[in-house]
Short mmCIF file of C-alpha atoms and ligand atoms in Angstrom, two decimals:
data_model
loop_
_atom_site.label_atom_id
_atom_site.label_comp_id
_atom_site.label_asym_id
_atom_site.label_seq_id
_atom_site.Cartn_x
_atom_site.Cartn_y
_atom_site.Cartn_z
CA MET A 1 8.54 3.33 25.59
CA ASP A 2 8.12 7.05 24.97
CA ASP A 3 11.86 7.31 24.33
CA LEU A 4 11.72 4.40 21.90
CA ARG A 5 8.76 5.94 20.12
CA ARG A 6 10.55 9.27 19.85
CA PHE A 7 13.72 7.54 18.63
CA CYS A 8 11.76 5.71 15.93
CA GLN A 9 10.03 8.90 14.90
CA LEU A 10 13.32 10.75 14.53
CA LEU A 11 15.00 8.02 12.48
CA PRO A 12 15.16 8.92 8.79
CA LYS A 13 12.94 6.38 7.03
CA ILE A 14 11.49 5.30 3.71
CA GLU A 15 7.88 4.24 3.25
CA LEU A 16 7.03 1.93 0.35
CA HIS A 17 3.55 0.68 1.20
CA ALA A 18 1.11 3.48 1.90
CA HIS A 19 -2.38 3.58 0.44
CA LEU A 20 -3.41 7.20 -0.07
CA ASN A 21 -6.98 6.57 1.11
CA GLY A 22 -5.70 4.63 4.10
CA CYS A 23 -3.49 7.54 5.16
CA ILE A 24 -6.33 10.06 5.39
CA ARG A 25 -6.49 11.87 8.72
CA THR A 26 -9.45 10.72 10.83
CA SER A 27 -10.57 14.35 11.21
CA THR A 28 -10.53 14.84 7.42
CA PHE A 29 -12.40 11.57 6.86
CA ARG A 30 -15.11 12.72 9.28
CA GLN A 31 -15.33 16.13 7.59
CA LEU A 32 -15.72 14.59 4.15
CA LEU A 33 -18.59 12.35 5.23
CA SER A 34 -21.49 14.40 4.00
CA SER A 35 -24.46 12.81 5.74
CA THR A 36 -25.34 11.76 9.27
CA ALA A 37 -26.07 8.30 7.91
CA ASP A 38 -22.45 8.04 6.68
CA GLN A 39 -21.15 9.26 10.05
CA LEU A 40 -23.23 6.64 11.85
CA ARG A 41 -22.10 3.94 9.42
CA LEU A 42 -18.46 4.81 10.13
CA ASP A 43 -19.12 4.61 13.88
CA ALA A 44 -20.76 1.22 13.39
CA LEU A 45 -17.86 -0.05 11.25
CA ASP A 46 -15.34 1.04 13.89
CA LYS A 47 -17.33 -0.87 16.52
CA GLU A 48 -17.91 -3.99 14.40
CA PHE A 49 -14.21 -4.17 13.55
CA GLN A 50 -13.34 -5.00 17.16
CA SER A 51 -15.35 -8.25 17.22
CA GLY A 52 -14.75 -9.67 13.72
CA ASP A 53 -12.47 -12.49 12.59
CA THR A 54 -9.86 -11.98 9.83
CA HIS A 55 -12.36 -12.31 6.95
CA ALA A 56 -14.86 -9.98 8.66
CA ARG A 57 -12.20 -7.40 9.51
CA MET A 58 -10.94 -7.36 5.94
CA ALA A 59 -14.48 -6.85 4.64
CA ASN A 60 -14.94 -4.11 7.27
CA VAL A 61 -11.81 -2.25 6.15
CA PHE A 62 -12.86 -2.33 2.51
CA GLU A 63 -16.36 -1.13 3.32
CA LYS A 64 -14.71 1.80 5.10
CA PHE A 65 -12.59 2.52 2.01
CA ALA A 66 -15.73 2.37 -0.16
CA LEU A 67 -17.40 4.85 2.17
CA LEU A 68 -14.44 7.18 1.83
CA ARG A 69 -14.42 6.80 -1.94
CA SER A 70 -18.08 7.71 -2.11
CA CYS A 71 -17.56 10.95 -0.21
CA VAL A 72 -14.43 12.14 -2.06
CA THR A 73 -15.98 13.87 -5.04
CA ASN A 74 -13.46 16.28 -6.54
CA LEU A 75 -9.79 16.95 -7.21
CA ASP A 76 -9.48 19.52 -4.43
CA GLU A 77 -10.28 16.83 -1.89
CA ILE A 78 -7.68 14.53 -3.45
CA ARG A 79 -5.11 17.35 -3.29
CA ARG A 80 -5.99 17.92 0.36
CA ILE A 81 -5.62 14.22 1.28
CA THR A 82 -2.29 14.08 -0.57
CA ARG A 83 -1.04 17.28 1.07
CA GLU A 84 -1.97 16.16 4.58
CA THR A 85 -0.50 12.70 4.03
CA LEU A 86 2.82 14.16 2.90
CA GLU A 87 2.85 16.58 5.84
CA ASP A 88 2.28 13.67 8.24
CA PHE A 89 5.12 11.70 6.65
CA ILE A 90 7.44 14.72 6.80
CA ALA A 91 6.62 15.08 10.53
CA ASP A 92 7.52 11.39 10.95
CA HIS A 93 10.90 11.92 9.23
CA ILE A 94 10.06 9.90 6.14
CA MET A 95 12.65 10.79 3.49
CA TYR A 96 11.20 8.84 0.58
CA VAL A 97 7.63 7.67 0.15
CA GLU A 98 5.74 5.73 -2.48
CA LEU A 99 2.03 6.47 -2.20
CA ARG A 100 -0.32 4.11 -3.96
CA THR A 101 -3.81 4.79 -5.22
CA ARG A 102 -6.44 3.51 -7.63
CA PRO A 103 -7.05 6.23 -10.25
CA ARG A 104 -10.63 7.39 -10.66
CA SER A 105 -12.63 9.88 -12.65
CA PHE A 106 -15.16 12.41 -11.34
CA ASP A 107 -18.39 13.93 -12.68
CA ASN A 108 -19.26 10.90 -14.78
CA GLY A 109 -15.96 11.02 -16.64
CA ALA A 110 -15.89 14.80 -17.28
CA ILE A 111 -12.80 14.88 -15.05
CA PRO A 112 -10.77 11.94 -16.35
CA MET A 113 -8.53 9.56 -14.42
CA SER A 114 -5.47 11.34 -15.85
CA SER A 115 -6.54 14.53 -14.00
CA TYR A 116 -6.71 12.54 -10.77
CA VAL A 117 -3.15 11.28 -11.26
CA GLU A 118 -1.90 14.75 -12.22
CA ALA A 119 -3.52 16.33 -9.14
CA ILE A 120 -1.57 13.97 -6.88
CA LEU A 121 1.71 14.36 -8.80
CA GLU A 122 1.41 18.18 -8.76
CA THR A 123 0.85 18.12 -5.00
CA MET A 124 3.86 15.84 -4.55
CA LYS A 125 6.02 18.28 -6.50
CA GLN A 126 5.04 21.11 -4.14
CA TYR A 127 6.74 19.17 -1.33
CA LYS A 128 9.78 17.98 -3.28
CA ASN A 129 12.21 19.96 -1.12
CA GLN A 130 10.92 18.28 2.03
CA ILE A 131 10.20 14.74 0.91
CA CYS A 132 10.99 12.69 -2.17
CA SER A 133 7.71 11.08 -3.23
CA ARG A 134 6.61 8.81 -6.04
CA LEU A 135 3.32 7.18 -7.01
CA ILE A 136 2.24 3.58 -7.53
CA LEU A 137 -1.04 3.04 -9.39
CA SER A 138 -3.30 0.36 -7.97
CA ILE A 139 -5.57 -2.07 -9.73
CA ASP A 140 -8.45 -3.06 -7.46
CA ARG A 141 -9.31 -6.74 -7.28
CA THR A 142 -12.94 -5.98 -8.16
CA GLN A 143 -12.16 -4.08 -11.38
CA THR A 144 -12.51 -5.39 -14.91
CA VAL A 145 -9.50 -6.31 -17.04
CA ASP A 146 -10.27 -3.32 -19.30
CA GLN A 147 -10.15 -0.99 -16.31
CA ALA A 148 -6.88 -2.59 -15.20
CA MET A 149 -5.45 -2.02 -18.67
CA GLU A 150 -6.42 1.66 -18.44
CA THR A 151 -4.50 1.89 -15.17
CA LEU A 152 -1.45 0.28 -16.77
CA LYS A 153 -1.59 2.81 -19.63
CA LEU A 154 -1.75 5.67 -17.11
CA ALA A 155 1.21 4.23 -15.19
CA GLU A 156 3.24 4.12 -18.39
CA ARG A 157 2.19 7.64 -19.36
CA TYR A 158 3.28 9.20 -16.08
CA ARG A 159 6.62 7.48 -15.63
CA PRO A 160 9.04 8.17 -13.99
CA ASP A 161 6.83 9.89 -11.38
CA VAL A 162 4.75 6.72 -11.35
CA VAL A 163 7.10 3.93 -10.33
CA GLY A 164 4.98 0.81 -10.27
CA LEU A 165 1.73 -1.11 -10.60
CA ASP A 166 -0.03 -2.63 -7.58
CA LEU A 167 -2.80 -5.18 -7.10
CA SER A 168 -4.83 -4.58 -3.97
CA GLY A 169 -8.38 -4.44 -2.67
CA ASP A 170 -10.64 -6.89 -0.87
CA PRO A 171 -8.73 -10.20 -0.76
CA ASN A 172 -12.02 -12.07 -0.52
CA VAL A 173 -12.08 -11.47 -4.28
CA LYS A 174 -9.43 -13.76 -5.77
CA SER A 175 -8.70 -12.19 -9.11
CA PHE A 176 -4.96 -12.25 -9.79
CA GLU A 177 -5.38 -14.85 -12.55
CA ARG A 178 -7.79 -12.53 -14.38
CA PHE A 179 -5.26 -9.69 -14.27
CA LEU A 180 -2.25 -11.80 -15.21
CA PRO A 181 -2.17 -10.53 -18.85
CA VAL A 182 -2.04 -6.94 -17.55
CA PHE A 183 0.80 -7.68 -15.15
CA ASN A 184 2.67 -9.64 -17.82
CA LEU A 185 2.42 -6.59 -20.04
CA ALA A 186 3.74 -4.39 -17.22
CA LYS A 187 6.70 -6.72 -16.92
CA GLN A 188 7.36 -6.48 -20.67
CA MET A 189 7.31 -2.70 -20.29
CA ASN A 190 9.82 -2.94 -17.40
CA LEU A 191 7.29 -1.41 -15.05
CA PRO A 192 7.90 -2.73 -11.49
CA THR A 193 4.99 -4.53 -9.83
CA THR A 194 3.89 -5.13 -6.27
CA ILE A 195 1.12 -7.56 -5.39
CA HIS A 196 -0.86 -7.96 -2.16
CA ILE A 197 -0.56 -11.63 -1.31
CA GLY A 198 -1.59 -14.09 1.40
CA GLU A 199 -4.01 -11.83 3.24
CA LEU A 200 -6.60 -14.44 4.27
CA PRO A 201 -6.39 -17.82 6.00
CA ASP A 202 -8.13 -19.91 3.36
CA ALA A 203 -7.22 -22.54 0.76
CA GLU A 204 -8.16 -20.31 -2.14
CA CYS A 205 -5.74 -17.68 -0.92
CA LEU A 206 -2.92 -20.24 -0.71
CA ARG A 207 -3.68 -21.35 -4.28
CA GLU A 208 -3.54 -17.76 -5.48
CA ASN A 209 -0.21 -17.31 -3.67
CA ASP A 210 1.32 -19.87 -6.06
CA LEU A 211 0.04 -18.00 -9.11
CA ILE A 212 1.46 -14.73 -7.81
CA LEU A 213 4.82 -16.30 -6.99
CA ASP A 214 4.94 -17.88 -10.46
CA PHE A 215 4.59 -14.37 -11.87
CA LYS A 216 7.42 -13.16 -9.61
CA PRO A 217 6.50 -9.53 -8.91
CA SER A 218 9.15 -6.96 -7.97
CA ARG A 219 7.78 -6.87 -4.41
CA LEU A 220 5.08 -8.55 -2.34
CA GLY A 221 2.70 -6.92 0.13
CA HIS A 222 1.90 -8.64 3.45
CA PHE A 223 2.29 -12.41 2.76
CA ASN A 224 0.66 -13.20 6.10
CA PHE A 225 -0.79 -16.60 5.19
CA ARG A 226 1.41 -18.97 3.19
CA THR A 227 2.75 -22.51 3.07
CA LYS A 228 6.25 -23.36 4.16
CA GLU A 229 7.14 -24.04 0.51
CA GLN A 230 5.87 -20.61 -0.55
CA GLU A 231 7.87 -19.02 2.24
CA GLN A 232 11.04 -20.80 1.15
CA ARG A 233 10.43 -19.76 -2.43
CA VAL A 234 10.25 -16.07 -1.50
CA ILE A 235 13.51 -16.39 0.42
CA LYS A 236 15.24 -18.30 -2.37
CA GLU A 237 14.04 -15.94 -5.10
CA GLN A 238 14.83 -12.86 -2.98
CA ILE A 239 11.48 -11.16 -3.47
CA PRO A 240 11.30 -8.20 -1.06
CA LEU A 241 8.34 -8.22 1.36
CA GLU A 242 6.49 -5.08 2.37
CA ILE A 243 5.44 -5.80 5.95
CA CYS A 244 2.89 -3.66 7.80
CA PRO A 245 2.94 -4.85 11.44
CA THR A 246 0.08 -2.87 12.97
CA SER A 247 -2.18 -3.47 9.99
CA ASN A 248 -1.33 -7.18 10.05
CA LEU A 249 -1.81 -7.50 13.79
CA LEU A 250 -5.24 -5.96 13.48
CA THR A 251 -6.17 -8.63 10.97
CA MET A 252 -4.85 -11.37 13.28
CA LYS A 253 -1.52 -12.58 11.99
CA HIS A 254 1.98 -11.20 11.98
CA PRO A 255 4.35 -12.32 9.20
CA LEU A 256 7.69 -11.42 10.75
CA ALA A 257 8.36 -15.06 11.64
CA ILE A 258 9.71 -15.39 8.10
CA CYS A 259 12.63 -13.20 9.15
CA THR A 260 14.19 -16.00 11.16
CA ASP A 261 15.55 -17.26 7.85
CA ASP A 262 18.62 -15.71 6.33
CA ASN A 263 18.60 -13.39 3.35
CA CYS A 264 14.97 -12.42 3.36
CA TYR A 265 14.39 -8.80 2.38
CA VAL A 266 11.79 -7.28 4.66
CA LEU A 267 10.50 -3.72 4.39
CA ILE A 268 8.56 -2.63 7.46
CA LYS A 269 5.76 -0.38 6.30
CA LEU A 270 2.65 1.47 7.32
CA ASP A 271 -0.24 0.38 4.98
CA GLU A 272 -2.47 3.01 6.51
CA TYR A 273 -2.81 5.21 9.54
CA ILE A 274 -5.13 3.32 11.86
CA PRO A 275 -7.73 5.60 13.47
CA ASN A 276 -7.66 5.64 17.27
CA GLN A 277 -4.37 3.74 17.45
CA PRO A 278 -1.24 5.33 18.89
CA PRO A 279 1.77 5.47 16.55
CA ASN A 280 3.60 2.17 16.69
CA PRO A 281 7.40 2.35 16.36
CA ALA A 282 7.36 -1.03 14.67
CA ASN A 283 5.52 0.52 11.75
CA PHE A 284 8.35 2.69 10.67
CA GLY A 285 11.72 2.24 9.09
CA TYR A 286 13.21 -0.68 7.29
CA TRP A 287 14.99 -3.76 8.39
CA GLN A 288 16.76 -6.75 7.04
CA ASN A 289 17.95 -9.69 9.07
CA ASN A 290 21.38 -10.39 7.66
CA SER A 291 23.03 -7.28 9.02
CA ARG A 292 23.73 -5.39 5.82
CA ASP A 293 24.31 -1.76 6.51
CA ARG A 294 21.62 0.81 5.99
CA THR A 295 23.10 2.40 2.89
CA GLU A 296 23.22 -0.92 1.13
CA ILE A 297 19.65 -1.75 2.10
CA SER A 298 18.49 1.67 1.01
CA SER A 299 20.15 1.43 -2.38
CA SER A 300 18.83 -2.08 -2.94
CA ILE A 301 15.32 -0.76 -2.34
CA CYS A 302 15.85 2.24 -4.60
CA GLU A 303 17.13 -0.01 -7.34
CA THR A 304 13.81 -1.84 -7.22
CA TYR A 305 11.72 1.16 -8.19
CA TYR A 306 13.40 4.50 -8.14
CA THR A 307 15.77 4.81 -11.02
CA ASP A 308 15.70 8.40 -12.24
ZN1 LIG B 401 -1.78 -2.63 1.40
#
C-alpha cells in the first residue's frame, strides 16, 4: 500500500475540483481560529461528523467552512492559504490545478471582492514556474441573485486567469433554479460552468438534478445521488464528472459505479484535504474507462476550460 501511495503521489496529475477553503492546512485553520470558543466548536464539529448521516455530515462540513470564513479576515491570510495550497499540490506532483473560491470583501467593503480575486491570482503567478494554476469563481447556494451576478462580472473581468463559474455550498439549500439566469448569461458569454449536483439522497435533490442537466453545464461535481435516467443522460451527453472519492465516501455514497458504462468522462478529484485522514491514492489523478491514452484525456480536459 505504501508503494501504491508513493506511486500515486509521483504520478503527474491535474486537479480540477479543489475548494480553496477546503484545502487549508489543519495547522493553519487552527492558528486562524482566534478564540477558544472557536477551537472548541471545531473540536465538537470533528466529533459530531463521525456519527451523522449524509444530511448531518453535509451541514457539519458547511458549518466548518462558515467557521473558517469568519476567522479569515484579511488578504494576507488569503495569500497564505493560497500559497500553502499550491505548495501542497506541487509536493503531490499536480501539474495543473483549478482552485475554486467564493469571492468576498473585507472591512465592510473597504477591501472589495476584486482585491480578494487579485490576491489569489497574484499568488498563483508567483508559482507559475512550478505549477500551472487557474481560478474558478464560486456562487454559494445561499447567496442572492444580485450577489451571484457580481461574481459572474468578476469572472468575466479576470478572464483568462479565471476559467469558470461554479455553483456550490450547502446542498440542503436547493437554489439552482434561482441562479439559472446567471448561469444562462455565463453560457452566452462562453464562460465554462461547473455545478455541484446530486449531493443528497432526497427527492428534492433528484428534481434539481433534472434542472441542472437541462442547463447542461460544462462539467458536473459529484453526482452521487441520481436516477438511472439522469445517469444515462450524463453518459449520452458526455458531460464530464468531477469525482472526489474520499469526500464522497465520507458523506456515504461513492459515484464510481457510473463508470461501468462506456464513454463516461470521469475526473477523479480532491474536493478538499480532509483533516486527520491519510492521503488516499484514489483521490489523485484522472481516469476514463474507455482506454483513451493520457494525452488525449488531458487535452480533452484542457479544451473544456483552459484555452489560452
Ligand atoms: Zn466541491
